[in-house]
Amino acid sequence: MGQTWRNWGRSATAHPQRIAAPRDEQQVVDVVTEAARAGQHVRPVGAGHSFTPIAVTDDILVRLDNLNGVHHVDPVTGEVTLGAGTRLANVPALLAPHHLAMENLGDIDRQTIAGAISTGTHGTGLAFTGLAGQVTGLRLVLADGSVADVDATHRPDLFAAARLGLGAFGILTRVRVRCVPEFLLAADEHPEPLGDVLDDFAGRAAAVDHLEFYLFPHTEVALVKQNRRLPVTEPCDPLPRWRAMLDDEVTSNGVFAATCAVGAAVPALVPAINTVAAKAVSTRRYTDRSHSVFTSPRRVRFREMEYGIDLDALPGAIRRIQRLIADRGWRISFPMEIRVAAADDVPLSTAYGRPTAYVAVHRFVADPFARYFLGVQDVLLSCGGRPHWGKLHSLDAARLRPRYPLFDQVTAVRREVDPAGVFSNTYLGRVLGG
Ligand SMILES: Cc1cc2nc3c(=O)[nH]c(=O)nc-3n(C[C@H](O)[C@H](O)[C@H](O)COP(=O)(O)OP(=O)(O)OC[C@H]3O[C@@H](n4cnc5c(N)ncnc54)[C@H](O)[C@@H]3O)c2cc1C
């Protein structure tokens, strides 16, 4: 047994024989070639922020941290080629000299670009796709040790599959992303009655650039966040640093950790704690650089399940989840998070072919999660649900297949490029088939 690897959510552990950290693409080729010759498996890993055992292997885990930074910027199209191990947190500084920005981001920026696209990481906004939708080209090391540059015209089937490919098609070494001119976001965060937000939710989501809301279970208050895109020439009015830190501590970090711990020890207190927490979140309006508004720190460890569902099914789904929690007598301290995304054309995307609403449920790391997640999963599956590929769920290939019109095409590409299963592991066997 070699080293031990654990993910951020402490829901997956691996004891790989070796953790390789290639310094360049040739060393990635060498790792893959030697492993294939020895009949071993190889799993790429990024920042370990997936909640599933997607990266777990007994053989060789490959970290791409050394393959980071900008390779190329196309000033005409705004396409930027990044090393696969580039952390999202480093991208704004890399793009700043070119006055470019990522079009949309999720809640945090700890992930690698390769990990984020490979599992379908998304933010919110009905006119914007998840990160894989922003990808226009990939370079990957295939199971036979060859290096392939793929895009919409070169090996389009492999490009389509590997754009959100779960690390099942090869090891990404470069990712080309369509960026946009740098911009500001005017943030408006405020509490609202839940009923008001659910009435015509789809209309609300279409009326602003980026809409999301948090809902503390056991309350009727939606904590709405809506961000409007502004040209970078507009005046910036960021939150004072102390205010940003204080608010983050109350809602996401230090103080929140303490209230979660109390709730875990005395579940009966959770509804009262949540009511206080929902009231403690005050109205904030500020304008800042896009990445500073999209992302914020998350230091309280949790486990998460998230489903993409039909946009119009969102209000009914929320009401059914609330009834489920009440009927079962569960005490849930962590808020649900509701977001949206545009339809995209990425075969394994949770938003493939349809505008999508996302419902994410979380549990504090010390709380049991299985029954809550399975109960909510049933509700979301009946709303056209597709589970986030980086988050917990219990579906297998047989249950995923009917939810993705191009599932068979994707698995056929996998058989073609990795017939011996060099990149396979137990988790991929479960969700993509043998
Ligand atoms: C606190 C927190 C907040 C989050 N917020 C969001 C959010 O707002 N929106 C959202 O959609 N998700 C969110 N997630 C989920 C997260 O974005 C995804 O799980 C993402 O995969 C994590 O990126 P990573 O670099 O940690 O990848 P890892 O978890 O390290 O890797 C996941 C998989 O990606 C593939 N992969 C990684 N690198 C490569 C490579 N070079 N080549 C091929 N395949 C590769 C492999 O299959 C690997 O096993 C969050 C997770 C956490 C813990």
mmCIF file of C-alpha atoms in Angstrom, residues 1-5 13-21 31-32 34-45 53-63 171 420-426:
data_model
loop_
_atom_site.group_PDB
_atom_site.id
_atom_site.type_symbol
_atom_site.label_atom_id
_atom_site.label_comp_id
_atom_site.label_asym_id
_atom_site.label_seq_id
_atom_site.Cartn_x
_atom_site.Cartn_y
_atom_site.Cartn_z
ATOM 1 C CA MET A 1 0.000 0.000 0.000
ATOM 2 C CA GLY A 2 1.371 3.456 -0.933
ATOM 3 C CA GLN A 3 0.250 6.949 0.013
ATOM 4 C CA THR A 4 -3.162 8.007 1.280
ATOM 5 C CA TRP A 5 -5.299 10.505 -0.611
ATOM 6 C CA THR A 13 -10.223 7.874 0.373
ATOM 7 C CA ALA A 14 -7.653 6.159 -1.825
ATOM 8 C CA HIS A 15 -4.446 4.252 -1.144
ATOM 9 C CA PRO A 16 -2.800 4.375 -4.563
ATOM 10 C CA GLN A 17 0.406 2.500 -5.158
ATOM 11 C CA ARG A 18 1.845 5.772 -6.460
ATOM 12 C CA ILE A 19 0.871 9.421 -6.707
ATOM 13 C CA ALA A 20 2.555 10.791 -9.814
ATOM 14 C CA ALA A 21 3.124 14.519 -10.308
ATOM 15 C CA VAL A 31 3.047 7.468 -16.703
ATOM 16 C CA VAL A 32 0.192 6.325 -18.946
ATOM 17 C CA GLU A 34 4.107 2.386 -18.329
ATOM 18 C CA ALA A 35 0.813 1.819 -16.505
ATOM 19 C CA ALA A 36 -0.878 0.433 -19.635
ATOM 20 C CA ARG A 37 2.062 -1.913 -20.228
ATOM 21 C CA ALA A 38 1.874 -3.133 -16.625
ATOM 22 C CA GLY A 39 -1.913 -3.597 -16.767
ATOM 23 C CA GLN A 40 -2.444 -0.872 -14.163
ATOM 24 C CA HIS A 41 -5.109 1.813 -13.904
ATOM 25 C CA VAL A 42 -4.481 5.556 -13.933
ATOM 26 C CA ARG A 43 -6.789 8.181 -12.450
ATOM 27 C CA PRO A 44 -6.248 11.915 -12.868
ATOM 28 C CA VAL A 45 -7.143 14.163 -9.945
ATOM 29 C CA PRO A 53 -14.911 8.373 -5.411
ATOM 30 C CA ILE A 54 -14.356 9.426 -9.049
ATOM 31 C CA ALA A 55 -10.588 9.777 -8.519
ATOM 32 C CA VAL A 56 -10.102 6.687 -6.371
ATOM 33 C CA THR A 57 -7.668 4.005 -7.539
ATOM 34 C CA ASP A 58 -5.349 1.431 -5.990
ATOM 35 C CA ASP A 59 -2.861 1.919 -8.806
ATOM 36 C CA ILE A 60 -1.691 5.336 -10.021
ATOM 37 C CA LEU A 61 -3.175 8.703 -9.155
ATOM 38 C CA VAL A 62 -1.928 11.573 -11.330
ATOM 39 C CA ARG A 63 -1.858 15.152 -10.100
ATOM 40 C CA ILE A 171 -5.628 12.771 -19.162
ATOM 41 C CA ALA A 420 -8.504 -1.975 -21.941
ATOM 42 C CA GLY A 421 -9.934 0.410 -19.335
ATOM 43 C CA VAL A 422 -6.650 2.072 -18.386
ATOM 44 C CA PHE A 423 -8.591 5.055 -17.012
ATOM 45 C CA SER A 424 -11.367 3.053 -15.366
ATOM 46 C CA ASN A 425 -12.151 2.588 -11.698
ATOM 47 C CA THR A 426 -15.070 1.229 -9.685
#
